[in-house]
Coordinates of C-alpha atoms in Angstrom, one line a residue:
X1 CA -17.7 6.3 -0.8
X2 CA -17.1 9.6 1.1
X3 CA -12.8 10.6 0.4
X4 CA -11.0 10.3 3.3
X5 CA -9.0 12.6 5.7
X6 CA -6.4 12.2 8.1
X7 CA -5.7 15.5 10.0
X8 CA -2.7 16.0 12.2
X9 CA -2.8 18.2 15.2
X10 CA -3.4 18.8 18.7
X11 CA -5.0 21.2 21.5
X12 CA -7.1 24.8 19.9
X13 CA -6.1 24.6 16.9
X14 CA -7.4 21.1 15.6
X15 CA -10.4 21.6 17.2
X16 CA -11.3 25.5 15.0
X17 CA -10.2 22.8 12.2
X18 CA -12.5 20.3 12.8
X19 CA -15.5 22.4 13.8
X20 CA -16.3 23.1 10.9
X21 CA -14.5 20.4 8.3
X22 CA -17.4 17.6 10.2
X23 CA -20.0 18.5 8.5
X24 CA -18.8 17.9 5.0
X25 CA -19.1 14.8 3.2
X26 CA -16.2 13.5 4.0
X27 CA -14.7 10.9 6.2
X28 CA -12.3 12.6 9.1
X29 CA -10.0 10.5 11.3
X30 CA -8.2 13.1 13.1
X31 CA -4.8 12.4 15.1
X32 CA -3.8 14.0 18.3
X33 CA -0.5 14.0 20.3
X34 CA -0.6 12.5 23.7
X35 CA 2.5 14.3 25.1
X36 CA 1.3 17.1 27.2
X37 CA 2.2 17.7 30.1
X38 CA 0.6 20.7 31.5
X39 CA -2.7 21.8 33.7
X40 CA -5.5 18.9 34.0
X41 CA -3.8 16.4 31.5
X42 CA -0.6 16.6 33.4
X43 CA -1.9 16.3 36.5
X44 CA -3.9 13.1 35.6
X45 CA -0.5 11.9 33.6
X46 CA 1.4 11.7 36.5
X47 CA -1.5 11.0 39.0
X48 CA -3.0 8.0 36.6
X49 CA 0.4 7.1 34.2
X50 CA -1.5 7.9 31.4
X51 CA -1.1 9.2 27.7
X52 CA -2.2 12.8 27.6
X53 CA -6.7 13.6 27.0
X54 CA -7.5 16.7 27.2
X55 CA -6.4 17.9 23.6
X56 CA -8.2 14.1 22.8
X57 CA -11.3 15.9 24.8
X58 CA -11.3 19.7 22.7
X59 CA -11.7 17.7 19.5
X60 CA -14.4 14.8 20.7
X61 CA -16.2 18.1 21.5
X62 CA -15.5 20.1 18.4
X63 CA -16.9 16.9 16.2
X64 CA -19.4 15.7 18.5
X65 CA -22.9 17.4 17.3
X66 CA -24.4 17.1 20.5
X67 CA -26.2 20.1 22.3
X68 CA -24.1 23.4 23.7
X69 CA -24.9 22.6 27.5
X70 CA -23.5 18.8 27.4
X71 CA -20.3 20.4 25.0
X72 CA -19.8 23.0 28.0
X73 CA -19.8 20.7 30.4
X74 CA -17.1 18.7 28.6
X75 CA -15.2 21.5 28.9
X76 CA -15.9 23.3 32.4
X77 CA -13.2 23.0 34.6
X78 CA -13.7 22.9 38.4
X79 CA -13.4 26.3 40.5
X80 CA -12.4 25.2 43.8
X81 CA -9.8 25.0 46.6
X82 CA -9.9 20.4 46.7
X83 CA -7.8 18.4 44.3
X84 CA -9.9 18.6 41.6
X85 CA -9.7 22.8 41.2
X86 CA -8.6 22.7 37.3
X87 CA -9.6 19.7 35.6
X88 CA -11.5 19.7 33.0
X89 CA -14.9 17.2 33.1
X90 CA -13.9 15.5 29.6
X91 CA -10.8 15.3 31.0
X92 CA -11.8 13.1 33.7
X93 CA -14.5 11.3 32.2
X94 CA -11.7 9.7 29.5
X95 CA -9.2 9.3 31.9
X96 CA -12.4 6.8 34.0
X97 CA -12.8 4.9 30.9
X98 CA -9.2 5.0 30.4
X99 CA -9.1 3.0 33.8
X100 CA -12.0 0.9 32.9
X101 CA -11.0 -0.1 29.3
X102 CA -7.4 -0.4 29.6
X103 CA -7.3 1.3 26.4
X104 CA -7.5 5.5 24.8
X105 CA -8.3 4.2 22.0
X106 CA -11.6 2.5 22.9
X107 CA -12.0 5.4 25.7
X108 CA -12.0 7.8 22.9
X109 CA -14.8 5.6 21.2
X110 CA -16.7 5.2 24.2
X111 CA -16.6 9.0 24.7
X112 CA -17.5 9.4 20.8
X113 CA -20.5 6.9 20.8
X114 CA -21.9 9.3 23.7
X115 CA -21.1 12.1 22.0
X116 CA -22.7 11.4 18.9
X117 CA -19.3 12.1 16.2
X118 CA -19.5 10.3 13.2
X119 CA -15.6 10.8 12.5
X120 CA -12.7 9.1 14.1
X121 CA -10.2 10.3 16.7
X122 CA -6.8 7.9 17.3
X123 CA -4.6 9.3 19.8
X124 CA -1.0 9.0 17.7
X125 CA 0.3 6.4 20.6
X126 CA -0.9 4.7 23.5
X127 CA 2.1 4.9 25.4
X128 CA 1.9 6.7 28.6
X129 CA 5.2 8.2 29.2
X130 CA 4.9 9.7 26.3
X131 CA 7.9 12.6 26.8
X132 CA 8.2 15.4 24.1
X133 CA 12.2 17.0 24.5
X134 CA 13.7 20.2 23.5
X135 CA 16.8 21.2 22.4
X136 CA 17.1 25.2 22.3
X137 CA 19.8 26.8 20.4
X138 CA 22.2 27.0 23.3
X139 CA 21.9 23.3 22.7
X140 CA 20.5 22.9 26.6
X141 CA 17.4 20.0 26.6
X142 CA 14.4 20.5 27.8
X143 CA 12.2 18.0 28.5
X144 CA 8.5 17.8 28.4
X145 CA 6.1 20.3 26.9
X146 CA 5.1 22.4 28.6
X147 CA 9.0 23.2 29.5
X148 CA 9.4 23.7 25.5
X149 CA 6.3 26.7 25.0
X150 CA 7.7 28.1 28.3
X151 CA 11.5 27.8 27.1
X152 CA 13.1 31.7 27.2
X153 CA 15.2 30.7 24.3
X154 CA 14.4 29.7 20.5
X155 CA 13.4 25.7 20.3
X156 CA 16.3 24.8 17.3
X157 CA 14.5 21.0 17.3
X158 CA 12.3 18.6 19.0
X159 CA 12.4 14.7 19.5
X160 CA 10.9 12.0 22.1
X161 CA 13.4 10.7 24.5
X162 CA 11.9 7.2 23.7
X163 CA 10.6 6.7 20.2
X164 CA 6.8 6.3 20.3
X165 CA 4.8 2.9 19.1
X166 CA 2.0 4.3 16.8
X167 CA -1.1 2.9 16.4
X168 CA -2.1 0.7 13.6
X169 CA -5.1 2.4 13.4
X170 CA -2.9 5.9 12.6
X171 CA -0.7 3.9 10.1
X172 CA -3.6 2.6 7.8
X173 CA -5.6 5.6 7.8
X174 CA -2.2 7.9 6.2
X175 CA -2.8 4.7 3.7
X176 CA -6.4 5.5 3.2
X177 CA -5.5 8.9 3.0
X178 CA -7.0 11.0 -0.2
X179 CA -5.4 14.0 1.5
X180 CA -3.2 14.4 4.2
X181 CA -3.8 17.5 6.2
X182 CA -0.8 19.4 9.1
X183 CA -3.3 21.0 10.5
X184 CA -2.8 24.8 12.1
X185 CA -1.6 25.0 15.2
X186 CA 1.7 24.8 17.0
X187 CA 4.1 23.6 15.4
X188 CA 6.6 21.8 18.2
X189 CA 3.6 20.8 20.6
X190 CA 0.8 20.0 18.2
X191 CA 2.5 19.0 14.6
X192 CA 5.4 17.5 15.1
X193 CA 4.9 15.3 17.9
X194 CA 3.1 13.5 15.2
X195 CA 4.8 13.6 12.5
X196 CA 8.8 12.7 13.8
X197 CA 7.9 9.6 14.7
X198 CA 9.3 7.7 12.4
X199 CA 6.4 5.2 11.4
X200 CA 4.6 7.9 10.6
X201 CA 6.8 9.7 8.1
X202 CA 7.9 5.9 6.9
X203 CA 3.7 5.7 5.6
X204 CA 3.6 9.3 4.5
X205 CA 6.4 9.1 2.0
X206 CA 4.6 6.0 0.7
X207 CA 1.5 7.4 0.3
X208 CA 0.1 8.7 -2.8
X209 CA -1.9 11.2 -1.1
X210 CA -1.0 15.5 -1.4
X211 CA 0.4 17.2 1.4
X212 CA -2.2 19.6 3.1
X213 CA -0.6 22.8 5.7
X214 CA -3.0 24.9 6.6
X215 CA -1.0 27.9 8.0
X216 CA -1.2 29.7 11.3
X217 CA -2.5 33.2 11.1
X218 CA -0.2 34.1 14.0
X219 CA 3.4 33.4 15.0
X220 CA 4.6 31.3 18.5
X221 CA 6.9 33.2 20.4
X222 CA 9.9 31.1 20.9
X223 CA 9.3 29.2 18.6
X224 CA 8.3 30.4 15.3
X225 CA 8.8 34.3 15.6
X226 CA 8.9 36.8 12.9
X227 CA 8.3 33.4 10.3
X228 CA 6.0 33.7 7.1
X229 CA 3.9 31.7 6.2
X230 CA 7.2 29.9 3.3
X231 CA 9.6 29.8 6.9
X232 CA 6.4 27.3 8.5
X233 CA 6.6 25.2 5.0
X234 CA 9.8 25.1 5.4
X235 CA 9.8 24.1 8.7
X236 CA 7.8 21.3 8.3
X237 CA 9.5 19.9 5.2
X238 CA 12.4 19.6 7.1
X239 CA 11.0 16.7 9.4
X240 CA 9.2 15.2 6.4
X241 CA 12.5 12.2 4.8
X242 CA 11.5 12.5 1.1
X243 CA 7.7 13.8 0.6
X244 CA 7.1 17.2 1.0
X245 CA 3.6 19.7 1.8
X246 CA 2.1 19.9 -2.4
X247 CA -0.1 22.2 -0.9
X248 CA -0.8 26.0 1.7
X249 CA -3.6 27.3 3.1
X250 CA -3.0 30.8 3.6
X251 CA -4.3 34.3 5.1
X252 CA -4.2 36.9 3.8
X253 CA -6.8 39.3 5.8
X254 CA -5.5 42.3 7.0
X255 CA -5.4 42.2 10.8
X256 CA -7.0 45.0 12.3
X257 CA -3.9 47.5 14.2
X258 CA -6.4 47.1 17.4
X259 CA -5.9 43.4 16.9
X260 CA -2.3 43.1 16.0
X261 CA -1.4 45.6 18.7
X262 CA -2.9 43.4 21.6
X263 CA -1.8 40.4 20.4
X264 CA 2.3 42.0 19.9
X265 CA 2.1 43.7 23.3
X266 CA 0.3 40.6 25.6
X267 CA 1.3 38.0 24.0
X268 CA 4.3 38.8 21.8
X269 CA 2.8 37.2 18.2
X270 CA 2.7 38.7 15.1
X271 CA 0.5 38.4 12.1
X272 CA 2.7 35.8 9.6
X273 CA 2.7 37.3 6.7
X274 CA 2.5 35.8 3.1
X275 CA 5.8 35.6 1.1
X276 CA 4.2 35.3 -2.0
X277 CA 7.5 35.6 -4.7
X278 CA 9.5 32.8 -2.1
X279 CA 6.2 30.0 -1.7
X280 CA 6.5 30.6 -6.2
X281 CA 9.9 29.4 -5.9
X282 CA 9.3 26.8 -3.8
X283 CA 6.9 24.9 -6.5
X284 CA 4.1 24.7 -3.8
X285 CA 0.6 25.3 -4.3
X286 CA -0.6 28.3 -2.4
X287 CA -4.2 28.8 -1.9
X288 CA -5.4 32.4 0.2
X289 CA -8.5 33.8 0.9
X290 CA -9.4 36.2 3.3
X291 CA -9.5 33.8 6.5
X292 CA -9.4 36.1 9.7
X293 CA -12.1 37.0 11.4
X294 CA -12.0 38.2 15.2
X295 CA -14.2 36.0 17.9
X296 CA -14.4 36.5 21.6
X297 CA -10.9 39.0 20.7
X298 CA -9.5 37.0 19.4
X299 CA -7.9 36.2 16.0
X300 CA -9.5 32.7 14.7
X301 CA -9.7 31.3 11.4
X302 CA -12.9 31.2 10.0
X303 CA -13.4 26.7 10.1
X304 CA -16.7 27.3 7.4
X305 CA -14.2 29.2 4.8
X306 CA -11.2 27.4 5.4
X307 CA -13.5 23.8 4.9
X308 CA -15.6 24.9 2.5
X309 CA -11.7 25.5 0.6
X310 CA -10.1 22.2 2.0
X311 CA -13.1 19.9 0.6
X312 CA -13.2 21.8 -3.0
X313 CA -9.4 21.0 -3.1
X314 CA -10.5 17.7 -2.1
X315 CA -12.8 17.5 -4.7
X316 CA -11.1 18.8 -8.0

């Protein structure tokens, strides 16, 4: 019997994590946030009244064992002067499947079969009107995930306009899990949209599985400026009512000066530093290693290295 892992996230972060994790002998359920309202996904949501499909498409493609050109096709975005402009092929396929099956969960199943995905991908909810809300430090209420990301002021808290109906399969995945993972990715728009759901919080509370957080390598402007590893953990813990994070994986890579400067000036992002003393006081296990690589002139987690750390933790 393979060990069962449930991973919460959205978008690029979780896709990178799963790219390496999928090849280990474990059963993965990836739970994806569906409140995005930007770019191709946002347009499709408005037009077809669906949950967000973009992050799901990205995750399915990264879990797929199919040939690279097909994966590239799934992520291909049309560059044209018509309504197709900016739409990713995979987003259109998922939306058409949703129209045929009437269920996002079933659409994901069909696409996973088509792309030879051996693991389970679930949306946190099938609600089509899922809207993420934020409150900034000035007390302004912001509506929409994209608007939260672009907020000029620091975000203080996030919540849903209307409490989502969480898929029963998500709750079952938490109940059955040997490990609960909060993935790398934006705290406010990828991780928290999953764990602020009441039903998810209750299921995590009842679970005996350890909670692991794979910490971001760089800060998010307006969200986690100047955050250390312990700040990330504390922020996530503040949304977890009773259970808290048991173990954190963090990178101790010394970022090359050129890359650090590029991120600081172009994107206002700084390396997330490990504050060893504080983490020690928090009674949380820290697993750190040199985990960051430069890929296509971007800082990325070494997916295979992170995955083998997760696997060896699971096999203790």
